[in-house]
Structures are given as structure tokens and as C-alpha cells.
PDB file of C-alpha atoms in Angstrom:
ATOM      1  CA  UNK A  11     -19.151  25.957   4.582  1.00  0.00           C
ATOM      2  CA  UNK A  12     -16.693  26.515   1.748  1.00  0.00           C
ATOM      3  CA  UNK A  13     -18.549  29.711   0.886  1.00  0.00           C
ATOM      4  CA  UNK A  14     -18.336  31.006   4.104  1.00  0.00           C
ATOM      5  CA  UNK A  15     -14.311  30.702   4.514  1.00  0.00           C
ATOM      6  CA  UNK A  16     -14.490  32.249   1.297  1.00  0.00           C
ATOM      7  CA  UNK A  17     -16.397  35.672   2.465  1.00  0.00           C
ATOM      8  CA  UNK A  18     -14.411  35.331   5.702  1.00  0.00           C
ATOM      9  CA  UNK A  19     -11.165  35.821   3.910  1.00  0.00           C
ATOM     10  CA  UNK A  20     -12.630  38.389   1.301  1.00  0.00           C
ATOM     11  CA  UNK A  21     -13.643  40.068   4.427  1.00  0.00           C
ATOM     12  CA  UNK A  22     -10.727  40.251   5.934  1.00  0.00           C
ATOM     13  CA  UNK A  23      -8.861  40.904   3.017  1.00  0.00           C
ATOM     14  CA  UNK A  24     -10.886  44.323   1.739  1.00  0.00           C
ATOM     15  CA  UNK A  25     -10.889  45.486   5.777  1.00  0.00           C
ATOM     16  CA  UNK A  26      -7.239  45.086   5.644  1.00  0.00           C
ATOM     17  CA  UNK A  27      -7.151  46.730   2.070  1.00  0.00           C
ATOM     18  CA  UNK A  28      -9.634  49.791   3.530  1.00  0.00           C
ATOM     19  CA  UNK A  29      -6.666  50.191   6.170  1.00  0.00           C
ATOM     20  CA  UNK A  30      -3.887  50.882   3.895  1.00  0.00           C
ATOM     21  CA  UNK A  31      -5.631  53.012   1.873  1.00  0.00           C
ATOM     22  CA  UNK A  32      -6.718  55.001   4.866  1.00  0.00           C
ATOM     23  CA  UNK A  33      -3.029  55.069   6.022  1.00  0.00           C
ATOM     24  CA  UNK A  34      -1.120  56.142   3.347  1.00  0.00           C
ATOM     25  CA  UNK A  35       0.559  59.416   5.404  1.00  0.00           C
ATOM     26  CA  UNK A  36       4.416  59.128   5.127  1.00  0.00           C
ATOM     27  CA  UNK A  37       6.278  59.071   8.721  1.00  0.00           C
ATOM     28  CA  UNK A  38       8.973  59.087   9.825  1.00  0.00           C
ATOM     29  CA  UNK A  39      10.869  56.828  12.368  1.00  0.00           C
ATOM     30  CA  UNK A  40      13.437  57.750  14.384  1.00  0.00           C
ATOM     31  CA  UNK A  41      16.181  55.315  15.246  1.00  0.00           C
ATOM     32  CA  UNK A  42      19.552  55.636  17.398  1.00  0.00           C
ATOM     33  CA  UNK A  43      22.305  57.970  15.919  1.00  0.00           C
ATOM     34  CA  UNK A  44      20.371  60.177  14.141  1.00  0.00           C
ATOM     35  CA  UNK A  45      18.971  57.797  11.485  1.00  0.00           C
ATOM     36  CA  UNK A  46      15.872  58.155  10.086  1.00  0.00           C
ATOM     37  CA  UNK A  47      13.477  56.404   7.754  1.00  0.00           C
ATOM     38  CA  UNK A  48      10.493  57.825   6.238  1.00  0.00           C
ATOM     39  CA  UNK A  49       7.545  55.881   4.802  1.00  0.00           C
ATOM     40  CA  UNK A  50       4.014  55.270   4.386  1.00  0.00           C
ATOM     41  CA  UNK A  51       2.344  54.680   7.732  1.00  0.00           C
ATOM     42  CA  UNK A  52       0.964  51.285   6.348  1.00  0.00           C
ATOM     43  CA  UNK A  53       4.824  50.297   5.828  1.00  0.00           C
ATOM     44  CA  UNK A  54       5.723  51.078   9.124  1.00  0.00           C
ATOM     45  CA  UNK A  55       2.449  49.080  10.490  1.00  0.00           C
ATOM     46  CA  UNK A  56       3.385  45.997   8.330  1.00  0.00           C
ATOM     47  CA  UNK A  57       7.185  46.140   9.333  1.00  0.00           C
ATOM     48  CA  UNK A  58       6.840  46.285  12.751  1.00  0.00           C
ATOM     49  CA  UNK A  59       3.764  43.134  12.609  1.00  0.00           C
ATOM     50  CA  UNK A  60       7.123  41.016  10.827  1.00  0.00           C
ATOM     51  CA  UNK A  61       9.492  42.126  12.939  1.00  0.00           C
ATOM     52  CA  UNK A  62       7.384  41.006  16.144  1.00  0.00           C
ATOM     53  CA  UNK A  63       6.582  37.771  14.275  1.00  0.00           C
ATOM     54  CA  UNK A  64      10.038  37.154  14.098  1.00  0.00           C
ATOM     55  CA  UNK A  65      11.289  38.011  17.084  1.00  0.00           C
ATOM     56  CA  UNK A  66       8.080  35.361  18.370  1.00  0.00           C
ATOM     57  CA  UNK A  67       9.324  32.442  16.657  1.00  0.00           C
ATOM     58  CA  UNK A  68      12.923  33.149  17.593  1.00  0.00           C
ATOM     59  CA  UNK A  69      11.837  33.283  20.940  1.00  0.00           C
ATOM     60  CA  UNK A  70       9.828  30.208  21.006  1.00  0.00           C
ATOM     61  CA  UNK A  71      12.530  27.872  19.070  1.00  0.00           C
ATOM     62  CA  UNK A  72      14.260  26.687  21.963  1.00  0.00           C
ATOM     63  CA  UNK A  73      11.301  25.440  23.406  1.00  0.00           C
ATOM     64  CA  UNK A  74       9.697  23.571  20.337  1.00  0.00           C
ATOM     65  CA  UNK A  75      13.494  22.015  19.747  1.00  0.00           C
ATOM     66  CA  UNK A  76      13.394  20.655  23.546  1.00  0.00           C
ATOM     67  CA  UNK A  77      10.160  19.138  22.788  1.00  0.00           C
ATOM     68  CA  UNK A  78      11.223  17.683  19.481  1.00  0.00           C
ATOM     69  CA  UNK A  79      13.893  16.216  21.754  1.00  0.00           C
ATOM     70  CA  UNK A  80      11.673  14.811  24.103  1.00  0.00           C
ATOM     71  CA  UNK A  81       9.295  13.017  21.459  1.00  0.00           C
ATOM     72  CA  UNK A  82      12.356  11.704  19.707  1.00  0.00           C
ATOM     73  CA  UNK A  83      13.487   9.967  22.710  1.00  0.00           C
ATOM     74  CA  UNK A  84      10.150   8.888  23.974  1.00  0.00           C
ATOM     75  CA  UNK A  85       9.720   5.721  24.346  1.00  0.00           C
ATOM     76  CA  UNK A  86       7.606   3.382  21.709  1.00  0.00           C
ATOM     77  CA  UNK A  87       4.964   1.872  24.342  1.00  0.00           C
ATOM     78  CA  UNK A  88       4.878   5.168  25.576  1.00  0.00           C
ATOM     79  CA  UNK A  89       0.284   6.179  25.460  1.00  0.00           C
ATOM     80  CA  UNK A  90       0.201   8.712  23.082  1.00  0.00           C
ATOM     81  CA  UNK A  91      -2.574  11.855  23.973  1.00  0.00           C
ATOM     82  CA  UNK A  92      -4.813  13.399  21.371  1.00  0.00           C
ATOM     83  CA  UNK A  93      -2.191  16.771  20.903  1.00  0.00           C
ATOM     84  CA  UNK A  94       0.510  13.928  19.998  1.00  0.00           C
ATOM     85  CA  UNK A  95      -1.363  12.684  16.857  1.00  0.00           C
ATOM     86  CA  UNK A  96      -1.195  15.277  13.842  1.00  0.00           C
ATOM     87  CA  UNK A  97      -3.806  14.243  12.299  1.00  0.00           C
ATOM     88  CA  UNK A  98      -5.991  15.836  15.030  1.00  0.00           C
ATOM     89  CA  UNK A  99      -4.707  18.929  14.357  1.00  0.00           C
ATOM     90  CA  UNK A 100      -6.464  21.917  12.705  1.00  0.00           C
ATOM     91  CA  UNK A 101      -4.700  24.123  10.398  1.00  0.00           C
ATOM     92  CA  UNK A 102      -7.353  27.747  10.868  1.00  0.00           C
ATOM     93  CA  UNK A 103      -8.356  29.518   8.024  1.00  0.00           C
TER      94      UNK A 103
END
């Protein structure tokens, strides 16, 4: 099994390796005013992947601090489900 997480990442690493390499055109990206930045397409790809990660977690803060919230305050007899126990949960690859 540890083998196969292994190839699984290699995998994924050399297909996402194969992409830069096929997408190393410079662009250019217009923004308001007249600004403009030029770079590699792969640049571009991997900004714009962070900048919608970000913008995902910003989003979803509010909601994971009212849960926190919640939890905190819950009471201690309160039955606890299987999502409230972190040891049941999996971490991915």
C-alpha cells in the first residue's frame, strides 16, 4: 500500500511537471488601468490556483470559527457523532 501512494504521487508529480514544461509561452495579463504583467503561462496557471485557494479559505473562516464556537460551548454530556472525534479523521494523500 505504501508503494502505491508512492507511484500515485510520482504520478501526479511528473503529469504536473509534463504541464509546465508544455506551458512555458509568456502571456500577458491585463489588469485595470492599463497594467500589465507578463509571464510564463504556467505562472499565471499556478497564481490564479493560490489566489482561488485563498480567497476559499477566507471565505469559509467565518463558518469554521462559528463552529469552533459551538463545540466550545457544547455541553460535556453532550453524545458526541463519529465527525466529532479526530481521530476518525483521514488526512488524503
Amino acid at each position: 500500500m505504501k508503494y502505491l501512494m508512492w507511484l500515485l504521487k510520482a504520478a501526479i508529480f511528473f503529469t504536473l511537471f509534463a504541464f509546465a514544461l508544455n506551458n512555458q509561452q509568456t502571456v500577458s495579463v491585463n489588469f485595470f488601468f492599463g497594467t500589465m504583467w507578463k509571464a510564463p503561462l504556467v505562472l499565471v496557471v499556478l497564481a490564479v490556483f493560490a489566489c482561488g485557494l485563498a480567497l476559499g479559505i477566507f471565505v469559509m473562516m467565518p463558518r469554521w470559527w462559528k463552529k469552533r464556537k459551538t463545540a466550545r460551548h457544547a455541553s460535556p454530556d453532550a453524545p458526541h457523532t463519529v465527525t466529532d472525534d479526530p481521530s476518525t479523521l483521514h488526512h488524503g494523500i
